[in-house]
Amino acid sequence: MTARTQLNAAWRICYFNGLVPLGRQPLLTAAVFLTPFSFLFFLYVIAKPEFFPYGVVGGVLFTSLFTGNGMLNDCAYLRLERQLQPIFVASPVRPIAYLLGMALSELAFTIPALGLFLGILQLVHPLSAFSFLALLGVALVTWLMSTTLGFLISTFFRQLREIWPIGTLTFSTLSVLPPVFYPLSIIHAPYRWIAFLAPSTYSAVLADRAVGLSGAPDIAPGFLSDPFVELGVLVAITLLFALAAVYLARWREP
Amino acid sequence: MPVLEAEHVAKTYFGRRGEVRALDDVSLSIDKGRLFAFLGRNGAGKTTFIKIAATLLLPTAGVVRLFGEDVVRSPRAVRPHIAVVPQEGRPFFHLTPREHVEEYLRTRGASRESAVARSDEILHAMGLGPFADEPAFRLSGGVQQRTLVAMILATRAPFLFLDEPTLGMDPFARRQVWEVIRAATRGGSTVLLTTHYLDEAEQLSEELAVIEGGKLLYRGAAEQLKAKVGREVRLQFAGGFEDAELAPYGRVLHERDRTTLLTTRRAAAELTDRALGRGIAVSVGPVTLEEAFLELVGRGIEEDE
Ligand SMILES: Nc1ncnc2c1ncn2[C@@H]1O[C@H](COP(=O)(O)OP(=O)(O)O)[C@@H](O)[C@H]1O
Ligand SMILES: [Mg+2]
C-alpha cells in the first residue's frame, strides 16, 4: 500500500476505534476529564488565585499527556484481550498507520476535555489567536510524544495486569511531578534543572510561554531558557519516541 | 504448486517457568486452493505454527515461505496476501458486524463500494443478517465469533489462517461457516485451519496434519490416517466375545452394553465370520476420524510415558 492508503488506514482506525464509540457512549470521555478536572478544582480551592491559570494550562497538558496512558491500555487490551492487533499485523496495514490511527482515536476522546479547559482559560486568561494556536501546537506535540511512548511500552508486555500499574506510574510521573499544574518558578532556582529531566517539563514551560504566563526569559536554567531550545528538545524527544515506536516496538512477537 | 512451505520449523518459548518446546522440526507444504486442517490436543503447537506462518511470531529455527517469500525476512511482502482469525479473538465492543466487515476491508485498502458489497454478501452467507446492525457487546459469543470469521473471509486474501474458527458456535452456524470457507477455496484462496472438532476436519479438509507435543505425527488425507493407524473398521458385538480374544486384533472399547473393536478390514472380515458362526449379532461400520485421531495421539502419549 502507498503512503496515501496507509494514511487512509489510520483514518479508518480513528473513525471506528475513536469516533464511533465516542458517538455511542459519550460518557467514555469522563475517564479523560475526571483527574485533571479534580486537580484543577483542588487548585482553585487551596491555591492562590494567580496560580489558577497555570492549573488550567496544566489541564490542557495533563489531558494531552494522558492520551499516552489511554494508548498504552487500549493497545494492550486490543492486542492481548481481544486479539485484534494481530488481525492488523497480518494485513497490509503498517505499524505506523496502526500507531497513528490509535493515537488519533485517543485524541478524539480528549476533544471534550480540551474544549472545556480551553474555554475556561479563555475566561480567566483571554488569549490572542497566536497564543491559542501556539498552545494547541504544544498540546499536539505532547500528544504525539505520549502516544508513541504508550504504544512502544504496550508492545513489550504479555499480561494486561502488568500494564496497568506501569502506565499509571509512567504517566503520573510525567504529569504530576513536573511543573505541569504549577509554575516552574515555584521550584528553587538551583534545582530547576531537575524538572528538565522530564520531557513534560518542556511542554509545560512552552505552554506557559505560549499563553504569556511566566514569560521571564531566565525562568529556566542556562541555555534551556531559550524557547527555541525548549521546543527543539521537545520535538527531538518526540521524534525519538516516534522512531522507537516504529522501529523498536514489537509488531511481531519474539 | 505449494503456496506455503515450512521447513524444520521450531519454536521454544522462554518463560518464567522455564523453556517450552512448542514446535519441534515441523515441515510441511500446502498447495494452492487447498483446505488444510491442523489437528492436535490443547497445547500441541497448532496456534504457535499459525502465528509463525502468519508473521505474528518469530520462529526459533526453520523457514516458512508463503508465496515464495520468507515470512521472517520479508513480512511486508507476505502480509498483503494473508488474513488471520486469531484464536479466542473478540470483536470491537461498540461496532456492529456490518461495521466490522466494512471497516476492516476499507482499512486494508478496499474501496467503500466494494467493502459495502462484500459485507452485504458475507453477512448474508454467514447468517449474520439479523444481527448485522447490533453492536457487538449485545451479541452472543457464537455470533461474535462469526463476526470475526466474516471480517477475515471477506478479505478474500489468497491465504487464510483460521485458528479454531467455529469455537462456540451451534451446529447450524458451524455448517454455514463451513460453506463460506469452502466457497473461499473455490475462489482460489488457500486455507489453513485448526479445529478441535474432528467431524469438522473430516467434513472440510482434503488434507490434514496431526500434531502432538510440537511434532508432526501424520500428514495426508483423513482416510489414509485410518489405514495408517490400522483402525479402519468398527465392529460391535452383542456379547459372546471376551476382551482377551479381541485384544490382539485392535483396540477394545466398551460402549453402553456393547463390546466395540476398532480394527483393520482384514481382521474385521475374519471376526465377522467368527461371530456369525457363533450366532452373535455384529454390526460393521467405518471408524470416525475422531477414533483414528485418538488412537494415533494416544500411542504417541503412551510412548512418551
Ligand atoms: N507465549 C507463550 N509463552 C510460553 N509458552 C507458551 C506461549 N504460548 C504458548 N505456549 C506453550 O506452547 C505450547 C503450544 O501452545 P499452542 O501453540 O497455543 O498450542 P495449541 O494451539 O495446539 O493448543 C503449549 O505448551 C503452551 O503452553
Ligand atoms: Mg491453539
PDB file of N, CA, C and O and ligand atoms in Angstrom, chain A residues 158 253, chain B residues 13-15 20-22 40-49 51 87 163-164 196 211, ligand 1:
ATOM      1  N   ARG A 158       3.110  -9.084  28.201  1.00  0.00           N
ATOM      2  CA  ARG A 158       2.307 -10.253  27.844  1.00  0.00           C
ATOM      3  C   ARG A 158       1.040 -10.337  28.665  1.00  0.00           C
ATOM      4  O   ARG A 158       0.198 -11.180  28.417  1.00  0.00           O
ATOM      5  N   GLU A 253       5.586 -10.835  17.703  1.00  0.00           N
ATOM      6  CA  GLU A 253       6.093 -11.364  18.979  1.00  0.00           C
ATOM      7  C   GLU A 253       7.457 -12.021  18.777  1.00  0.00           C
ATOM      8  O   GLU A 253       7.687 -12.645  17.745  1.00  0.00           O
TER       9      GLU A 253
ATOM     10  N   TYR B  13       9.589 -21.376  23.642  1.00  0.00           N
ATOM     11  CA  TYR B  13       9.247 -20.187  24.432  1.00  0.00           C
ATOM     12  C   TYR B  13      10.108 -20.191  25.685  1.00  0.00           C
ATOM     13  O   TYR B  13      10.245 -21.221  26.336  1.00  0.00           O
ATOM     14  N   PHE B  14      10.657 -19.037  26.007  1.00  0.00           N
ATOM     15  CA  PHE B  14      11.416 -18.911  27.247  1.00  0.00           C
ATOM     16  C   PHE B  14      10.565 -18.133  28.234  1.00  0.00           C
ATOM     17  O   PHE B  14      10.428 -16.921  28.125  1.00  0.00           O
ATOM     18  N   GLY B  15       9.964 -18.858  29.154  1.00  0.00           N
ATOM     19  CA  GLY B  15       9.078 -18.195  30.110  1.00  0.00           C
ATOM     20  C   GLY B  15       9.688 -18.180  31.488  1.00  0.00           C
ATOM     21  O   GLY B  15      10.827 -18.586  31.680  1.00  0.00           O
ATOM     22  N   VAL B  20       9.613 -23.897  27.038  1.00  0.00           N
ATOM     23  CA  VAL B  20       8.577 -24.768  26.476  1.00  0.00           C
ATOM     24  C   VAL B  20       8.910 -24.966  25.006  1.00  0.00           C
ATOM     25  O   VAL B  20       9.015 -23.997  24.248  1.00  0.00           O
ATOM     26  N   ARG B  21       9.107 -26.220  24.631  1.00  0.00           N
ATOM     27  CA  ARG B  21       9.378 -26.501  23.224  1.00  0.00           C
ATOM     28  C   ARG B  21       8.027 -26.723  22.539  1.00  0.00           C
ATOM     29  O   ARG B  21       7.469 -27.813  22.590  1.00  0.00           O
ATOM     30  N   ALA B  22       7.515 -25.670  21.922  1.00  0.00           N
ATOM     31  CA  ALA B  22       6.153 -25.714  21.392  1.00  0.00           C
ATOM     32  C   ALA B  22       6.106 -26.349  20.003  1.00  0.00           C
ATOM     33  O   ALA B  22       5.109 -26.959  19.632  1.00  0.00           O
ATOM     34  N   GLY B  40      -4.860 -31.477  16.749  1.00  0.00           N
ATOM     35  CA  GLY B  40      -3.974 -31.753  17.877  1.00  0.00           C
ATOM     36  C   GLY B  40      -4.652 -31.377  19.164  1.00  0.00           C
ATOM     37  O   GLY B  40      -5.607 -30.607  19.164  1.00  0.00           O
ATOM     38  N   ARG B  41      -4.131 -31.939  20.253  1.00  0.00           N
ATOM     39  CA  ARG B  41      -4.727 -31.631  21.550  1.00  0.00           C
ATOM     40  C   ARG B  41      -4.430 -30.192  21.946  1.00  0.00           C
ATOM     41  O   ARG B  41      -3.629 -29.518  21.298  1.00  0.00           O
ATOM     42  N   ASN B  42      -5.001 -29.738  23.046  1.00  0.00           N
ATOM     43  CA  ASN B  42      -4.645 -28.425  23.577  1.00  0.00           C
ATOM     44  C   ASN B  42      -3.152 -28.399  23.864  1.00  0.00           C
ATOM     45  O   ASN B  42      -2.631 -29.333  24.462  1.00  0.00           O
ATOM     46  N   GLY B  43      -2.500 -27.349  23.448  1.00  0.00           N
ATOM     47  CA  GLY B  43      -1.075 -27.222  23.744  1.00  0.00           C
ATOM     48  C   GLY B  43      -0.183 -28.015  22.801  1.00  0.00           C
ATOM     49  O   GLY B  43       1.018 -28.112  23.029  1.00  0.00           O
ATOM     50  N   ALA B  44      -0.751 -28.565  21.717  1.00  0.00           N
ATOM     51  CA  ALA B  44       0.052 -29.367  20.797  1.00  0.00           C
ATOM     52  C   ALA B  44       1.005 -28.509  19.967  1.00  0.00           C
ATOM     53  O   ALA B  44       2.036 -28.990  19.500  1.00  0.00           O
ATOM     54  N   GLY B  45       0.655 -27.220  19.781  1.00  0.00           N
ATOM     55  CA  GLY B  45       1.514 -26.331  18.999  1.00  0.00           C
ATOM     56  C   GLY B  45       0.850 -25.754  17.752  1.00  0.00           C
ATOM     57  O   GLY B  45       1.497 -25.088  16.952  1.00  0.00           O
ATOM     58  N   LYS B  46      -0.453 -25.967  17.609  1.00  0.00           N
ATOM     59  CA  LYS B  46      -1.165 -25.509  16.416  1.00  0.00           C
ATOM     60  C   LYS B  46      -1.127 -23.985  16.283  1.00  0.00           C
ATOM     61  O   LYS B  46      -0.794 -23.430  15.235  1.00  0.00           O
ATOM     62  N   THR B  47      -1.499 -23.303  17.365  1.00  0.00           N
ATOM     63  CA  THR B  47      -1.537 -21.840  17.325  1.00  0.00           C
ATOM     64  C   THR B  47      -0.146 -21.264  17.087  1.00  0.00           C
ATOM     65  O   THR B  47       0.009 -20.302  16.321  1.00  0.00           O
ATOM     66  N   THR B  48       0.845 -21.888  17.693  1.00  0.00           N
ATOM     67  CA  THR B  48       2.221 -21.420  17.503  1.00  0.00           C
ATOM     68  C   THR B  48       2.591 -21.486  16.021  1.00  0.00           C
ATOM     69  O   THR B  48       3.173 -20.547  15.474  1.00  0.00           O
ATOM     70  N   PHE B  49       2.226 -22.576  15.356  1.00  0.00           N
ATOM     71  CA  PHE B  49       2.554 -22.691  13.933  1.00  0.00           C
ATOM     72  C   PHE B  49       1.841 -21.608  13.119  1.00  0.00           C
ATOM     73  O   PHE B  49       2.452 -20.946  12.275  1.00  0.00           O
ATOM     74  N   LYS B  51       0.757 -18.716  14.101  1.00  0.00           N
ATOM     75  CA  LYS B  51       1.321 -17.387  14.375  1.00  0.00           C
ATOM     76  C   LYS B  51       2.635 -17.167  13.629  1.00  0.00           C
ATOM     77  O   LYS B  51       2.894 -16.071  13.133  1.00  0.00           O
ATOM     78  N   GLN B  87      -6.889 -17.169  17.502  1.00  0.00           N
ATOM     79  CA  GLN B  87      -7.611 -17.979  18.475  1.00  0.00           C
ATOM     80  C   GLN B  87      -8.154 -17.084  19.577  1.00  0.00           C
ATOM     81  O   GLN B  87      -7.475 -16.191  20.058  1.00  0.00           O
ATOM     82  N   ASP B 163      -7.772 -19.940  13.091  1.00  0.00           N
ATOM     83  CA  ASP B 163      -7.406 -20.687  14.296  1.00  0.00           C
ATOM     84  C   ASP B 163      -8.667 -20.950  15.120  1.00  0.00           C
ATOM     85  O   ASP B 163      -9.191 -20.046  15.765  1.00  0.00           O
ATOM     86  N   GLU B 164      -9.149 -22.173  15.081  1.00  0.00           N
ATOM     87  CA  GLU B 164     -10.395 -22.575  15.735  1.00  0.00           C
ATOM     88  C   GLU B 164     -11.540 -21.625  15.382  1.00  0.00           C
ATOM     89  O   GLU B 164     -12.150 -21.009  16.257  1.00  0.00           O
ATOM     90  N   HIS B 196     -10.821 -28.305  16.955  1.00  0.00           N
ATOM     91  CA  HIS B 196     -10.955 -29.358  17.945  1.00  0.00           C
ATOM     92  C   HIS B 196     -12.018 -30.342  17.521  1.00  0.00           C
ATOM     93  O   HIS B 196     -12.152 -31.410  18.093  1.00  0.00           O
ATOM     94  N   ILE B 211      -0.674 -33.041  14.998  1.00  0.00           N
ATOM     95  CA  ILE B 211       0.497 -32.572  15.718  1.00  0.00           C
ATOM     96  C   ILE B 211       0.308 -32.888  17.188  1.00  0.00           C
ATOM     97  O   ILE B 211      -0.802 -32.812  17.716  1.00  0.00           O
TER      98      ILE B 211
HETATM   99  N1  LIG C   1       3.731 -17.036  24.928  1.00  0.00           N
HETATM  100  C1  LIG C   1       3.999 -18.247  25.430  1.00  0.00           C
HETATM  101  N2  LIG C   1       4.915 -18.408  26.408  1.00  0.00           N
HETATM  102  C2  LIG C   1       5.212 -19.633  26.897  1.00  0.00           C
HETATM  103  N3  LIG C   1       4.634 -20.767  26.482  1.00  0.00           N
HETATM  104  C3  LIG C   1       3.711 -20.678  25.515  1.00  0.00           C
HETATM  105  C4  LIG C   1       3.334 -19.420  24.943  1.00  0.00           C
HETATM  106  N4  LIG C   1       2.390 -19.643  24.000  1.00  0.00           N
HETATM  107  C5  LIG C   1       2.177 -20.979  24.002  1.00  0.00           C
HETATM  108  N5  LIG C   1       2.957 -21.606  24.900  1.00  0.00           N
HETATM  109  C6  LIG C   1       3.043 -23.063  25.133  1.00  0.00           C
HETATM  110  O1  LIG C   1       3.401 -23.687  23.917  1.00  0.00           O
HETATM  111  C7  LIG C   1       2.691 -24.901  23.747  1.00  0.00           C
HETATM  112  C8  LIG C   1       1.909 -24.870  22.455  1.00  0.00           C
HETATM  113  O2  LIG C   1       0.862 -23.921  22.558  1.00  0.00           O
HETATM  114  P1  LIG C   1      -0.152 -23.595  21.379  1.00  0.00           P
HETATM  115  O3  LIG C   1       0.620 -23.397  20.128  1.00  0.00           O
HETATM  116  O4  LIG C   1      -1.025 -22.495  21.831  1.00  0.00           O
HETATM  117  O5  LIG C   1      -0.975 -24.964  21.279  1.00  0.00           O
HETATM  118  P2  LIG C   1      -2.399 -25.266  20.625  1.00  0.00           P
HETATM  119  O6  LIG C   1      -2.821 -24.130  19.792  1.00  0.00           O
HETATM  120  O7  LIG C   1      -2.167 -26.513  19.833  1.00  0.00           O
HETATM  121  O8  LIG C   1      -3.348 -25.523  21.750  1.00  0.00           O
HETATM  122  C9  LIG C   1       1.839 -25.060  24.989  1.00  0.00           C
HETATM  123  O9  LIG C   1       2.531 -25.893  25.893  1.00  0.00           O
HETATM  124  C10 LIG C   1       1.711 -23.668  25.531  1.00  0.00           C
HETATM  125  O10 LIG C   1       1.541 -23.685  26.914  1.00  0.00           O
END
